[in-house]
XYZ file of C-alpha atoms in Angstrom:
525
model
C 81.165 54.169 167.874
C 84.730 53.691 169.117
C 86.362 51.161 166.818
C 89.055 50.525 169.442
C 86.435 48.944 171.707
C 85.242 46.451 169.136
C 85.719 42.908 170.262
C 87.016 39.971 168.248
C 83.869 37.900 168.776
C 81.546 37.525 165.806
C 78.248 39.323 166.455
C 75.100 39.075 164.373
C 73.378 42.420 163.718
C 69.681 41.618 163.660
C 66.549 42.719 165.488
C 64.593 40.058 167.344
C 60.879 40.732 167.733
C 58.672 38.926 170.233
C 55.041 38.583 169.066
C 55.328 41.716 166.903
C 52.303 43.681 165.759
C 51.774 44.506 162.097
C 52.601 48.129 162.963
C 56.021 47.164 164.331
C 56.850 44.865 161.428
C 55.796 47.527 158.909
C 57.936 50.101 160.713
C 61.033 47.880 160.719
C 60.463 47.103 157.026
C 60.212 50.829 156.300
C 63.525 51.372 158.099
C 64.970 48.446 156.139
C 66.562 46.638 159.047
C 67.084 42.887 159.318
C 64.564 41.471 161.802
C 63.183 38.071 162.778
C 60.523 36.902 165.181
C 61.957 35.112 168.194
C 60.798 33.145 171.214
C 62.333 32.215 174.544
C 64.381 29.393 173.024
C 65.977 31.457 170.222
C 66.596 34.659 172.196
C 70.364 34.878 172.531
C 73.256 37.244 171.945
C 74.504 34.946 169.176
C 71.276 35.441 167.211
C 70.239 39.047 167.874
C 71.790 42.415 168.649
C 68.567 44.044 169.931
C 65.321 42.486 171.143
C 62.099 44.508 170.831
C 59.297 43.847 173.299
C 56.031 45.509 172.398
C 52.923 46.116 174.524
C 52.897 42.752 176.297
C 49.874 42.072 178.497
C 51.717 39.504 180.593
C 55.375 38.562 180.970
C 55.925 34.770 181.016
C 58.539 33.800 183.631
C 60.542 31.951 180.985
C 60.707 35.075 178.821
C 61.656 37.251 181.781
C 64.560 34.961 182.659
C 65.749 34.763 179.055
C 65.616 38.547 178.528
C 67.524 39.175 181.743
C 70.162 36.669 180.614
C 70.318 38.367 177.198
C 70.977 41.736 178.842
C 73.566 40.122 181.100
C 75.351 38.803 178.010
C 75.658 42.377 176.705
C 72.546 42.542 174.581
C 70.155 45.466 174.171
C 66.406 45.453 174.726
C 63.934 48.023 173.409
C 60.517 48.178 175.051
C 57.950 50.001 172.908
C 55.043 49.990 175.274
C 52.836 51.936 177.653
C 53.153 48.947 179.997
C 56.873 48.066 180.162
C 58.142 45.169 182.266
C 61.888 45.846 182.309
C 62.100 49.620 182.129
C 60.016 50.799 185.056
C 62.068 52.554 187.731
C 61.588 56.113 186.417
C 58.098 56.034 184.941
C 55.217 58.408 185.457
C 51.621 57.412 184.853
C 50.210 57.137 181.354
C 48.752 60.419 180.159
C 47.147 61.845 177.042
C 49.600 63.845 174.923
C 49.040 65.872 171.754
C 52.684 66.398 170.809
C 56.160 66.075 172.266
C 59.240 68.265 171.746
C 62.785 67.209 172.549
C 64.761 69.504 174.877
C 67.797 67.281 175.485
C 70.667 67.583 172.937
C 71.292 64.447 170.891
C 72.844 64.228 167.412
C 70.100 61.933 166.124
C 67.017 63.175 167.944
C 68.028 66.769 167.213
C 66.927 66.212 163.615
C 63.345 65.602 164.776
C 61.406 68.779 165.479
C 58.452 67.287 167.326
C 56.238 64.226 167.342
C 52.465 64.452 167.033
C 50.817 61.549 168.855
C 47.381 62.715 170.063
C 47.273 59.601 172.190
C 48.104 58.151 175.585
C 51.820 57.747 176.263
C 53.953 56.456 179.097
C 56.644 58.980 180.021
C 59.855 58.621 182.002
C 60.448 61.170 184.761
C 64.197 61.084 184.139
C 65.303 64.674 183.473
C 67.743 63.408 180.846
C 65.095 61.509 178.895
C 64.227 62.590 175.363
C 60.967 64.069 174.094
C 59.714 64.881 177.582
C 60.257 61.317 178.729
C 58.873 59.425 175.744
C 62.333 57.957 175.008
C 64.840 56.892 177.639
C 67.824 54.567 178.066
C 69.161 52.685 181.053
C 72.405 50.751 181.414
C 71.752 47.431 183.093
C 74.161 44.622 183.881
C 76.384 44.313 180.784
C 73.716 45.558 178.395
C 71.235 48.360 177.942
C 67.473 48.895 177.941
C 65.759 51.420 175.686
C 62.216 52.629 176.157
C 59.622 54.299 173.913
C 56.312 54.866 175.672
C 53.941 54.286 172.751
C 51.383 51.667 171.799
C 52.352 51.327 168.121
C 49.338 49.277 167.068
C 46.939 51.880 168.409
C 48.798 54.977 167.317
C 49.716 53.914 163.769
C 46.316 52.546 162.761
C 44.702 55.261 160.597
C 41.377 55.979 162.262
C 40.793 59.669 161.697
C 42.156 62.803 160.074
C 42.941 66.249 161.376
C 43.668 69.690 159.968
C 47.195 70.572 161.037
C 49.518 73.503 160.527
C 52.976 73.051 159.023
C 56.168 75.007 159.526
C 56.421 77.944 157.122
C 60.213 78.346 157.534
C 59.649 81.930 158.644
C 58.594 82.837 155.116
C 54.913 83.386 155.768
C 51.887 82.276 157.741
C 51.827 78.556 158.588
C 50.045 76.577 155.836
C 47.632 73.827 156.847
C 46.138 70.644 155.434
C 43.957 67.694 156.469
C 46.354 64.875 157.321
C 46.990 62.010 159.718
C 46.887 63.251 163.332
C 49.957 61.117 164.051
C 53.280 62.066 162.458
C 54.092 58.520 161.369
C 57.268 59.489 159.511
C 58.714 61.051 162.672
C 57.861 57.933 164.681
C 59.622 55.756 162.099
C 62.654 58.033 162.326
C 62.469 58.048 166.140
C 62.570 54.248 166.230
C 65.470 54.157 163.761
C 67.516 56.631 165.823
C 66.693 54.714 169.009
C 67.837 51.425 167.443
C 71.050 53.065 166.253
C 71.670 54.446 169.748
C 71.180 50.989 171.272
C 73.576 49.413 168.772
C 76.203 52.069 169.414
C 75.909 51.505 173.166
C 76.777 47.823 172.675
C 79.528 48.714 170.184
C 77.803 47.661 166.991
C 76.956 49.559 163.798
C 73.434 49.653 162.384
C 72.942 48.250 158.880
C 69.812 48.960 156.862
C 68.599 48.777 153.283
C 68.931 52.069 151.426
C 65.838 54.009 150.372
C 66.744 54.692 146.729
C 68.049 52.647 143.795
C 70.991 55.093 143.616
C 72.950 57.134 146.129
C 70.743 60.157 145.410
C 67.364 60.513 147.158
C 64.242 59.778 145.140
C 62.325 62.670 143.568
C 58.699 61.910 142.697
C 56.077 64.446 141.703
C 52.352 63.860 141.720
C 49.648 65.709 139.787
C 46.103 65.425 141.089
C 44.288 66.380 137.883
C 41.219 67.772 139.717
C 39.032 69.624 137.177
C 42.116 70.298 135.061
C 41.739 71.612 131.521
C 43.658 70.364 128.494
C 45.859 73.450 128.485
C 46.575 73.392 132.240
C 47.644 69.751 132.070
C 49.679 70.243 128.903
C 51.513 73.198 130.444
C 52.774 70.992 133.272
C 53.603 68.150 130.871
C 55.707 70.530 128.754
C 57.717 71.582 131.821
C 58.361 67.957 132.765
C 59.181 66.835 129.226
C 61.674 69.654 128.734
C 63.566 68.421 131.804
C 63.111 64.701 131.025
C 61.120 64.185 134.221
C 58.500 61.488 134.659
C 55.530 62.435 136.815
C 52.524 60.547 138.155
C 49.103 61.863 137.112
C 46.142 60.870 139.282
C 43.180 61.276 136.951
C 39.864 62.859 137.887
C 38.177 60.971 135.082
C 34.898 62.882 134.938
C 36.739 66.171 134.386
C 38.489 64.748 131.283
C 35.822 62.333 130.104
C 35.357 63.979 126.698
C 39.056 64.130 125.857
C 40.722 61.165 127.582
C 42.642 60.466 124.372
C 44.852 63.437 125.288
C 46.645 61.203 127.802
C 47.953 58.967 125.029
C 50.432 61.794 124.422
C 51.800 61.555 127.951
C 54.920 59.602 127.031
C 57.268 58.602 129.892
C 54.563 59.580 132.379
C 52.562 57.381 134.740
C 48.781 57.557 134.645
C 47.055 56.573 137.888
C 43.506 56.654 139.240
C 42.060 59.395 141.414
C 38.301 59.010 140.960
C 35.367 59.561 138.634
C 33.492 62.030 140.818
C 35.885 64.099 142.907
C 33.963 63.184 146.032
C 34.481 61.355 149.275
C 32.506 58.674 151.073
C 32.790 56.133 153.862
C 30.625 53.655 151.933
C 32.438 50.673 150.429
C 29.645 50.283 147.865
C 29.629 53.908 146.698
C 33.418 54.083 146.481
C 33.485 50.806 144.538
C 30.889 52.048 142.058
C 32.884 55.235 141.505
C 36.121 53.320 140.922
C 34.435 50.792 138.624
C 32.980 53.499 136.417
C 36.248 55.447 136.256
C 38.248 52.332 135.369
C 35.736 51.275 132.702
C 36.067 54.648 130.954
C 39.857 54.471 131.110
C 39.801 50.919 129.734
C 37.678 52.066 126.773
C 40.480 54.496 125.952
C 43.201 51.865 126.483
C 44.563 53.684 129.535
C 46.039 51.384 132.173
C 46.550 52.392 135.790
C 48.245 50.671 138.716
C 48.120 53.285 141.462
C 45.429 55.089 143.386
C 45.031 58.224 145.504
C 41.716 59.058 147.167
C 40.096 62.483 146.711
C 41.025 64.923 149.497
C 43.580 62.385 150.739
C 41.008 60.887 153.096
C 41.371 57.252 154.165
C 38.447 55.423 155.727
C 37.318 51.921 156.606
C 34.999 52.022 153.599
C 37.889 52.949 151.311
C 40.078 50.226 152.806
C 37.428 47.609 152.090
C 36.636 49.019 148.641
C 40.174 48.948 147.222
C 40.767 45.335 148.291
C 39.461 43.979 145.008
C 41.449 46.197 142.639
C 45.007 44.928 143.101
C 46.502 48.432 143.169
C 50.287 48.479 143.396
C 50.194 51.358 145.854
C 48.014 54.082 147.323
C 48.762 57.582 148.601
C 46.607 59.314 151.230
C 47.497 62.172 153.596
C 45.402 60.740 156.406
C 47.472 57.538 156.660
C 50.781 59.396 156.747
C 52.752 62.174 155.104
C 56.424 62.868 154.320
C 59.086 60.202 154.938
C 59.525 56.783 153.339
C 56.851 54.402 151.996
C 55.240 52.007 154.432
C 52.852 49.059 154.354
C 49.250 49.448 155.471
C 47.185 46.445 156.515
C 43.981 45.843 154.510
C 42.952 42.543 156.077
C 44.600 39.510 157.664
C 46.362 38.508 154.448
C 46.655 41.637 152.301
C 48.439 44.949 152.580
C 49.169 47.918 150.367
C 52.134 50.243 150.100
C 51.430 53.837 150.974
C 53.617 56.444 149.292
C 53.531 59.493 151.560
C 53.973 62.988 150.152
C 54.618 66.406 151.574
C 51.009 67.555 152.083
C 51.465 71.252 151.294
C 50.988 72.447 147.704
C 50.812 75.862 146.060
C 47.087 75.935 146.810
C 47.811 75.546 150.524
C 50.262 78.420 150.356
C 47.957 80.561 148.258
C 45.288 80.294 150.968
C 47.827 81.795 153.358
C 48.627 84.557 150.836
C 52.166 83.447 149.935
C 53.530 85.283 146.916
C 55.072 83.330 144.034
C 58.550 84.194 145.309
C 57.613 83.061 148.804
C 56.216 79.800 147.415
C 59.489 79.138 145.601
C 61.427 79.826 148.787
C 59.142 77.555 150.796
C 59.596 74.563 148.504
C 63.312 75.190 148.266
C 63.455 74.931 152.069
C 61.390 71.731 151.994
C 63.618 70.150 149.362
C 66.846 71.179 151.092
C 65.572 69.797 154.405
C 64.726 66.439 152.848
C 67.960 66.221 150.860
C 69.908 67.158 154.002
C 68.228 64.218 155.735
C 68.774 61.970 152.654
C 65.027 61.326 152.464
C 62.707 61.006 149.453
C 61.440 64.285 148.000
C 57.796 63.654 147.080
C 55.643 66.692 146.219
C 52.377 67.399 144.416
C 50.345 70.000 142.520
C 46.869 70.667 141.127
C 46.725 72.047 137.547
C 44.201 74.830 138.246
C 45.950 76.159 141.319
C 48.321 79.129 141.058
C 52.052 78.652 140.850
C 53.084 77.077 137.550
C 56.328 79.048 137.940
C 56.766 77.385 141.331
C 56.381 73.933 139.778
C 58.994 74.889 137.193
C 61.324 75.993 140.004
C 60.799 72.685 141.829
C 61.625 70.749 138.658
C 64.767 72.811 138.063
C 65.897 72.313 141.657
C 65.435 68.535 141.450
C 67.424 68.385 138.212
C 70.211 70.607 139.583
C 70.528 68.422 142.670
C 70.661 65.288 140.533
C 67.857 63.577 142.446
C 66.721 60.122 141.325
C 63.488 60.768 139.431
C 60.911 57.967 139.715
C 57.206 57.736 139.078
C 55.087 56.527 141.989
C 54.792 53.139 140.298
C 58.561 52.905 139.854
C 59.024 53.913 143.494
C 56.494 51.279 144.554
C 58.221 48.602 142.458
C 61.574 49.530 143.976
C 60.052 49.364 147.457
C 58.552 45.924 146.711
C 61.969 44.805 145.491
C 63.591 46.297 148.597
C 61.209 44.416 150.861
C 61.960 41.119 149.087
C 65.676 41.469 149.752
C 66.897 39.605 152.794
C 70.297 39.956 154.376
C 72.323 38.873 157.346
C 74.983 41.160 158.784
C 77.792 40.354 161.193
C 80.566 42.248 162.900
C 83.561 39.923 162.948
C 86.858 41.141 164.398
C 86.161 44.712 163.311
C 84.997 43.690 159.832
C 81.397 43.863 158.618
C 80.141 40.831 156.698
C 76.905 40.893 154.711
C 75.197 37.847 153.236
C 72.313 38.763 150.957
C 70.162 37.729 148.014
C 70.346 41.290 146.642
C 71.646 41.995 143.129
C 75.037 43.648 142.897
C 73.703 47.168 142.431
C 71.689 47.261 145.678
C 72.871 49.628 148.402
C 73.119 49.132 152.156
C 73.446 51.960 154.648
C 76.138 51.565 157.323
C 75.733 53.824 160.377
C 78.437 53.896 163.053
C 77.601 57.385 164.363
C 74.518 59.588 164.474
C 76.031 62.285 162.277
C 77.142 60.382 159.181
C 76.903 57.102 157.308
C 78.201 55.271 154.277
C 76.585 53.323 151.451
C 77.986 49.939 150.521
C 77.235 48.080 147.301
C 75.856 44.591 147.907
C 78.743 43.147 145.887
C 81.020 44.028 148.822
C 80.502 41.084 151.164
C 83.206 42.053 153.669
C 84.558 45.477 154.541
C 85.832 47.632 157.382
C 83.689 50.291 159.006
C 84.572 53.433 157.026
C 86.905 55.819 158.836
C 85.425 58.865 157.087
C 81.872 58.153 155.897
C 80.928 59.852 152.648
C 77.446 60.970 153.687
C 76.741 63.466 156.429
C 73.456 64.769 157.761
C 72.894 68.482 157.454
C 71.309 70.375 160.320
C 67.711 70.909 159.208
C 65.866 74.175 159.612
C 63.456 73.274 162.397
C 60.844 75.319 164.250
C 61.715 76.527 167.725
C 59.813 75.164 170.694
C 57.727 78.328 170.706
C 56.954 77.871 167.005
C 55.950 74.247 167.605
C 53.541 75.452 170.289
C 52.150 77.989 167.820
C 51.667 75.282 165.170
C 49.424 73.441 167.608
C 47.499 76.568 168.530
C 45.126 78.833 166.615
C 42.503 76.094 166.743
C 39.687 78.525 165.922
C 41.257 79.367 162.554
C 41.731 75.685 161.765
C 38.142 74.972 162.768
C 36.838 77.718 160.477
C 38.949 76.404 157.586
C 37.722 72.862 158.215
C 34.098 73.992 158.228
C 34.595 75.831 154.932
C 36.361 72.791 153.492
C 33.535 70.509 154.611
C 30.893 72.782 153.063
C 32.636 72.742 149.685
C 33.559 69.050 149.758
C 31.467 66.796 147.555
C 30.201 63.431 148.755
C 29.198 60.402 146.723
């Protein structure tokens, strides 16, 4: 953003949303941007920097006139829709797409390898559009229109799961896991980059809430205790304790039923619930019975839990209905999303739950693809460096009976050396709840940024005035200039080539065989 072009007029930096879906609101909350619902009467340049219109069935004449006036005043509009009303001159028909790769250079979008959608999209036929036409921009009047050809409500609602391959960083064969078909974290990032681009085009910075309680990214490590023995669990605990790391242990209660008292020794660790039987089901009743029995056994041993992760990472309608009555602080399932920042998932009309996504590949995944211990270490080092280079949370997991205790030790050492902010899943969830409760208003006034907030003095805001770097500002600073030389820069991530992305979405026969084997060995309630 060229500071010389900044005007003297005071501009509010806030997203206006018109009849937003839960998916859009949850996405904006995950990004941490200031947003408010608007209508035709409140839609003005004085109130909002960008207006988001999402999957409207009809366009009221009054709204059309107000949006056109907003653009004429120098505002920006983002249409996230397969049926746009304002961005329409360069559109192809809607078509089914599995994944999209960007071929047009862009400092922000270049950090996104590809986007898995497995859904119908609307694509622009502009040769300069991003991700094969999924994202496009158009200058209009004194403002700008952005376009993302997705139906967020449909695409972000977890309805199924899919075995997918993940980039092996050229170290070995691509590992795979059952996860969400849609790469939600990449869509969240895509929307954030698009909003930044729109702000820059109207000469405004983007201001968001930071994703960690400190400048360093969060490091959280999860143990799914599946069938673990006393010695296998204690070995991991010893590694964590020696490095003063707090982990989160999702307990397979049946496997430890005779020696649950062992977990009283897990000081500075979080104990969470996995299951009684390590089995899956779509039945609300069966899942509820399993959870009730597991929790009753834990209560008898004075073990309290606040978090939950379903066996095999599989989310279902039955699971969604079952966990409603347990008041869990958070949940963590691959099939709702993986990697990236936490996000809210709707349970019913009044309740939601935070999902803490993790990187879905563990040493067991790599072992199935015949990675050596050295190759496993190299793989996770690449994963960690990529996330740290993007200033994203580093959230990984392990099973105690799988190979690679040396790899876990290497991960712990790397996190400590990098000085990452170690949190348990519960601590991360509590921070994210706190983050969501913080409101703020931001203004650009004669080249100065002003922030009004209810945040405590130690809370951090992210100030982005370019796609390549940003700064973090303590909430105690209520007025400041846009930094000339931001302290934080994005590193170029190691991303798969377009040919490698194609390969990741191929070899369907191998994935089918693995899925069949997995299904045969999977237990059901």
